[in-house]
């Protein structure tokens, strides 16, 4: 296992660094402390490296404009109607940055420079990123201490752990915004096969906000429970897919160990995704962080090649 890093610039008075994690089987991962970002994942296929997430050409490009590629997006992912969150009799106003609504935390955690601590063991390498988002930033209450840890092991597994602590009640629903493409940077995305363990999804309006209730996937283009190509859904003629020009919808996961599986069109690379993070659905209690409460979520991406 190897872990190296280099400084490539400065921003917000902080050093910008790129980290390279490698396991003993030729898999490599690149990370940035800008936005606690997953920059690249490369898998050995037929004697060459196959890059399996969408990436920019170089680390310096990530801070030029907001792009979401691989970033740790917070404090909240998704949209908030009119940027308003009601807490008792108090209405919290968030920045309006997506039409008439709020999206992705405003000047979010994916746009900030995080502190870091590398760690290397016999069969794993990790980078721990940490960030203090101050009380009132983007209108969110509470000093929020956030840590994002990426760990690569020799089993072809990449782990992503998020922990958080706030000293005030706050709305909180972060995500990792990586776009996976197992056919090497988008060449055959429509032929990628997707399995998704979800019985329900949330229909949305034109602005991307949920209509208001869950719908069963059975009998719809959103049914990936038995696995099918992305093309089957994208060319289905479904009104919801036409409305958002693709799949841009929340799925309500069933909570199984494997939440999703993606298989490259040539069958040479597959990835299983697992998570302990619930899909919020209509329960707002799942997107709030209570003061003094330790919050933790984990995502695992296991690659077979």
Coordinates of C-alpha atoms in Angstrom, one line a residue:
X1 CA 0.0 0.0 0.0
X2 CA 1.3 3.5 -0.9
X3 CA 0.3 7.0 0.0
X4 CA 1.9 10.1 -1.5
X5 CA 0.9 13.7 -1.7
X6 CA 2.0 17.0 -3.2
X7 CA 1.2 20.7 -2.9
X8 CA -0.2 22.2 -6.1
X9 CA -1.3 25.7 -5.1
X10 CA -2.9 28.0 -2.5
X11 CA -6.4 29.2 -1.9
X12 CA -8.2 31.0 1.0
X13 CA -4.7 31.3 2.6
X14 CA -4.3 27.5 2.7
X15 CA -2.2 25.0 0.8
X16 CA -4.0 22.9 -1.8
X17 CA -2.8 19.3 -1.8
X18 CA -3.4 16.2 -4.0
X19 CA -3.1 12.7 -2.5
X20 CA -2.5 9.5 -4.3
X21 CA -3.6 6.2 -2.6
X22 CA -2.5 2.9 -4.2
X23 CA -3.2 -0.7 -3.2
X24 CA -1.1 -3.8 -4.0
X25 CA -3.3 -4.8 -6.9
X26 CA -2.9 -1.7 -9.1
X27 CA -5.9 0.2 -8.0
X28 CA -5.3 3.9 -7.3
X29 CA -7.3 6.8 -5.9
X30 CA -6.6 10.5 -6.1
X31 CA -8.0 12.9 -3.5
X32 CA -8.0 16.7 -3.0
X33 CA -8.2 18.7 0.3
X34 CA -10.2 21.2 -1.8
X35 CA -13.7 20.2 -1.0
X36 CA -12.6 16.8 0.5
X37 CA -12.9 15.7 -3.1
X38 CA -12.6 12.3 -4.7
X39 CA -10.7 13.3 -7.8
X40 CA -10.0 10.0 -9.6
X41 CA -10.3 6.2 -9.3
X42 CA -8.3 4.1 -11.7
X43 CA -8.6 0.3 -12.1
X44 CA -6.2 -2.0 -14.0
X45 CA -8.0 -3.5 -17.0
X46 CA -6.2 -5.4 -19.8
X47 CA -2.8 -4.0 -18.8
X48 CA -4.0 -0.4 -18.7
X49 CA -5.6 2.0 -16.2
X50 CA -9.3 2.5 -16.6
X51 CA -10.6 5.7 -15.0
X52 CA -14.1 5.0 -13.6
X53 CA -15.3 8.4 -12.3
X54 CA -15.8 11.7 -14.1
X55 CA -12.8 14.0 -13.4
X56 CA -11.3 17.2 -14.6
X57 CA -8.0 17.3 -16.4
X58 CA -5.9 18.5 -13.5
X59 CA -6.2 19.3 -9.8
X60 CA -5.9 23.0 -10.4
X61 CA -9.2 23.0 -12.4
X62 CA -11.4 22.1 -9.5
X63 CA -11.3 25.5 -7.7
X64 CA -11.9 27.5 -10.9
X65 CA -15.6 27.2 -10.8
X66 CA -18.1 25.0 -8.8
X67 CA -18.4 21.6 -10.6
X68 CA -19.5 19.1 -7.8
X69 CA -17.3 16.4 -9.3
X70 CA -16.4 14.1 -6.4
X71 CA -16.9 16.9 -3.8
X72 CA -18.2 16.6 -0.2
X73 CA -21.3 18.7 -0.7
X74 CA -22.9 20.3 2.4
X75 CA -24.3 21.4 4.6
X76 CA -27.2 20.1 2.7
X77 CA -27.4 18.2 -0.6
X78 CA -30.5 18.7 -2.8
X79 CA -32.9 21.6 -2.9
X80 CA -34.8 23.6 -0.2
X81 CA -38.0 25.3 -1.3
X82 CA -37.5 29.0 -1.3
X83 CA -34.4 28.4 0.9
X84 CA -36.7 28.2 4.0
X85 CA -36.5 25.8 6.9
X86 CA -39.0 26.2 9.7
X87 CA -37.8 25.4 13.2
X88 CA -40.7 25.9 15.6
X89 CA -41.9 29.5 15.0
X90 CA -38.6 30.5 13.5
X91 CA -38.0 30.4 9.7
X92 CA -34.4 30.0 8.7
X93 CA -33.5 31.7 5.4
X94 CA -30.8 30.1 3.3
X95 CA -29.2 31.6 0.2
X96 CA -31.4 31.4 -3.0
X97 CA -29.0 30.0 -5.6
X98 CA -31.2 27.7 -7.8
X99 CA -34.0 29.7 -9.4
X100 CA -36.3 30.5 -6.4
X101 CA -34.8 27.7 -4.2
X102 CA -31.7 26.8 -2.3
X103 CA -29.3 24.0 -3.4
X104 CA -26.2 22.3 -2.1
X105 CA -25.4 24.5 0.9
X106 CA -24.8 27.8 -0.9
X107 CA -21.0 28.5 -0.8
X108 CA -20.7 24.8 0.3
X109 CA -18.2 22.6 2.0
X110 CA -17.1 21.4 -1.5
X111 CA -15.7 24.8 -2.2
X112 CA -13.6 25.1 1.0
X113 CA -10.1 24.0 1.8
X114 CA -10.0 21.3 4.4
X115 CA -7.3 20.3 6.9
X116 CA -5.9 16.8 6.5
X117 CA -4.2 13.9 8.2
X118 CA -2.8 11.0 6.2
X119 CA -2.7 7.5 7.7
X120 CA -1.0 4.3 6.5
X121 CA -1.4 0.8 7.7
X122 CA -0.3 -2.7 6.5
X123 CA -3.4 -3.3 4.5
X124 CA -5.0 0.2 4.1
X125 CA -4.2 3.8 3.4
X126 CA -6.5 6.7 4.5
X127 CA -6.7 10.5 4.4
X128 CA -8.8 12.2 7.1
X129 CA -10.1 15.6 6.1
X130 CA -11.6 18.0 8.6
X131 CA -13.5 21.3 8.4
X132 CA -15.0 23.8 10.8
X133 CA -18.0 25.5 9.2
X134 CA -18.8 28.5 11.5
X135 CA -22.2 29.4 13.0
X136 CA -24.1 31.6 10.6
X137 CA -22.2 30.7 7.4
X138 CA -24.7 30.5 4.5
X139 CA -27.4 31.2 7.1
X140 CA -27.0 27.8 8.8
X141 CA -27.0 27.8 12.6
X142 CA -24.3 26.1 14.7
X143 CA -20.5 25.7 14.6
X144 CA -20.3 22.5 12.6
X145 CA -17.2 20.3 12.9
X146 CA -17.1 17.9 9.9
X147 CA -14.7 15.1 9.1
X148 CA -14.5 13.1 5.8
X149 CA -12.3 10.1 5.6
X150 CA -11.4 8.1 2.5
X151 CA -9.8 4.6 3.0
X152 CA -8.5 2.3 0.3
X153 CA -7.8 -1.3 1.1
X154 CA -6.4 -4.4 -0.7
X155 CA -9.8 -5.8 -1.3
X156 CA -10.6 -3.2 -4.0
X157 CA -12.8 -1.3 -1.6
X158 CA -12.9 2.4 -1.1
X159 CA -14.6 3.6 2.1
X160 CA -16.0 7.1 2.7
X161 CA -16.8 8.0 6.3
X162 CA -18.5 11.2 7.4
X163 CA -18.8 12.4 11.0
X164 CA -20.2 15.6 12.3
X165 CA -20.9 17.6 15.4
X166 CA -22.8 20.8 15.9
X167 CA -23.4 23.0 19.0
X168 CA -26.8 24.1 17.7
X169 CA -29.7 22.4 16.0
X170 CA -29.1 22.6 12.3
X171 CA -30.4 21.3 9.0
X172 CA -27.8 18.8 7.7
X173 CA -27.8 16.3 4.8
X174 CA -24.4 16.1 3.1
X175 CA -23.4 13.9 0.2
X176 CA -20.4 12.8 -1.9
X177 CA -21.1 14.0 -5.4
X178 CA -19.1 11.5 -7.4
X179 CA -20.3 10.5 -10.9
X180 CA -19.3 6.9 -11.6
X181 CA -18.7 5.7 -15.2
X182 CA -17.2 2.2 -15.4
X183 CA -16.7 2.4 -19.1
X184 CA -13.9 4.9 -18.9
X185 CA -15.1 8.5 -18.7
X186 CA -18.6 8.4 -20.2
X187 CA -18.0 6.5 -23.5
X188 CA -20.9 4.0 -23.0
X189 CA -22.9 5.3 -20.1
X190 CA -26.2 4.3 -21.7
X191 CA -25.0 0.7 -21.8
X192 CA -24.0 0.6 -18.2
X193 CA -26.1 -1.9 -16.2
X194 CA -27.6 -0.7 -12.9
X195 CA -29.1 -2.7 -10.0
X196 CA -30.8 -0.6 -7.4
X197 CA -32.4 -2.0 -4.2
X198 CA -35.2 0.5 -3.9
X199 CA -39.0 -0.2 -4.0
X200 CA -39.9 3.5 -4.1
X201 CA -38.7 6.8 -5.6
X202 CA -39.8 10.4 -5.3
X203 CA -41.4 12.0 -8.4
X204 CA -40.3 15.6 -8.7
X205 CA -41.5 18.9 -10.2
X206 CA -39.9 20.9 -13.0
X207 CA -37.6 22.6 -10.4
X208 CA -36.4 19.3 -9.1
X209 CA -38.2 19.5 -5.7
X210 CA -40.3 16.4 -4.8
X211 CA -44.0 16.5 -5.7
X212 CA -44.9 15.3 -2.2
X213 CA -45.1 11.6 -1.9
X214 CA -43.4 8.3 -2.7
X215 CA -44.3 6.2 -5.7
X216 CA -43.6 2.5 -6.3
X217 CA -41.0 1.7 -8.9
X218 CA -42.8 -1.4 -10.0
X219 CA -44.0 -1.1 -13.6
X220 CA -42.1 2.1 -14.2
X221 CA -38.8 3.1 -15.8
X222 CA -37.4 3.6 -12.3
X223 CA -37.5 -0.1 -11.5
X224 CA -33.8 -1.3 -11.3
X225 CA -34.4 -4.0 -8.8
X226 CA -33.5 -6.8 -11.3
X227 CA -30.9 -4.8 -13.1
X228 CA -31.1 -3.2 -16.5
X229 CA -29.1 -0.8 -18.8
X230 CA -29.4 2.9 -18.2
X231 CA -30.6 3.2 -21.8
X232 CA -33.7 1.2 -21.0
X233 CA -34.7 4.0 -18.5
X234 CA -33.4 7.0 -20.4
X235 CA -35.2 6.1 -23.7
X236 CA -38.4 4.8 -22.0
X237 CA -40.4 8.0 -22.7
X238 CA -41.3 8.3 -19.0
X239 CA -42.7 11.7 -18.3
X240 CA -40.6 12.1 -15.1
X241 CA -37.4 11.4 -17.0
X242 CA -38.4 13.7 -19.8
X243 CA -39.1 16.5 -17.2
X244 CA -35.6 16.3 -15.7
X245 CA -33.9 15.2 -19.0
X246 CA -32.6 12.1 -17.3
X247 CA -32.5 10.4 -13.9
X248 CA -32.4 13.2 -11.3
X249 CA -34.7 11.6 -8.6
X250 CA -34.3 10.4 -5.0
X251 CA -34.7 6.7 -4.5
X252 CA -35.8 5.2 -1.1
X253 CA -33.3 2.5 -0.4
X254 CA -34.5 -0.8 1.2
X255 CA -31.6 -0.8 3.7
X256 CA -29.8 -4.0 2.4
X257 CA -26.1 -4.4 2.6
X258 CA -25.7 -3.9 -1.1
X259 CA -27.8 -0.8 -2.1
X260 CA -26.6 -0.6 -5.7
X261 CA -24.5 -2.4 -8.2
X262 CA -23.1 -1.1 -11.5
X263 CA -21.6 -3.2 -14.2
X264 CA -19.6 -1.9 -17.2
X265 CA -20.9 -2.6 -20.6
X266 CA -18.0 -5.0 -21.3
X267 CA -18.4 -6.7 -18.0
X268 CA -14.8 -6.2 -17.0
X269 CA -15.4 -3.9 -14.1
X270 CA -18.3 -3.8 -11.5
X271 CA -18.9 -1.8 -8.4
X272 CA -21.1 -2.6 -5.4
X273 CA -22.2 0.3 -3.2
X274 CA -23.4 0.0 0.4
X275 CA -24.4 2.7 2.9
X276 CA -25.9 3.1 6.3
X277 CA -27.3 6.5 5.3
X278 CA -31.1 6.5 5.0
X279 CA -32.9 8.1 2.0
X280 CA -34.8 11.0 3.7
X281 CA -38.1 10.5 2.0
X282 CA -40.6 12.8 3.7
X283 CA -39.1 12.6 7.2
X284 CA -37.4 15.9 7.9
X285 CA -36.0 14.5 11.2
X286 CA -33.5 12.5 9.0
X287 CA -32.0 15.8 7.7
X288 CA -31.4 17.6 11.0
X289 CA -28.4 17.4 13.4
X290 CA -29.2 17.9 17.1
X291 CA -26.7 19.9 19.3
X292 CA -24.1 17.7 21.0
X293 CA -25.1 14.6 19.1
X294 CA -22.4 12.7 17.1
X295 CA -23.5 12.1 13.6
X296 CA -22.0 9.4 11.4
X297 CA -22.6 8.0 7.9
X298 CA -20.6 5.5 5.8
X299 CA -20.5 4.6 2.1
X300 CA -18.5 1.8 0.6
X301 CA -17.6 1.3 -3.0
X302 CA -16.2 -2.2 -3.7
X303 CA -14.7 -2.7 -7.2
X304 CA -14.2 -6.1 -8.9
X305 CA -12.0 -6.2 -12.0

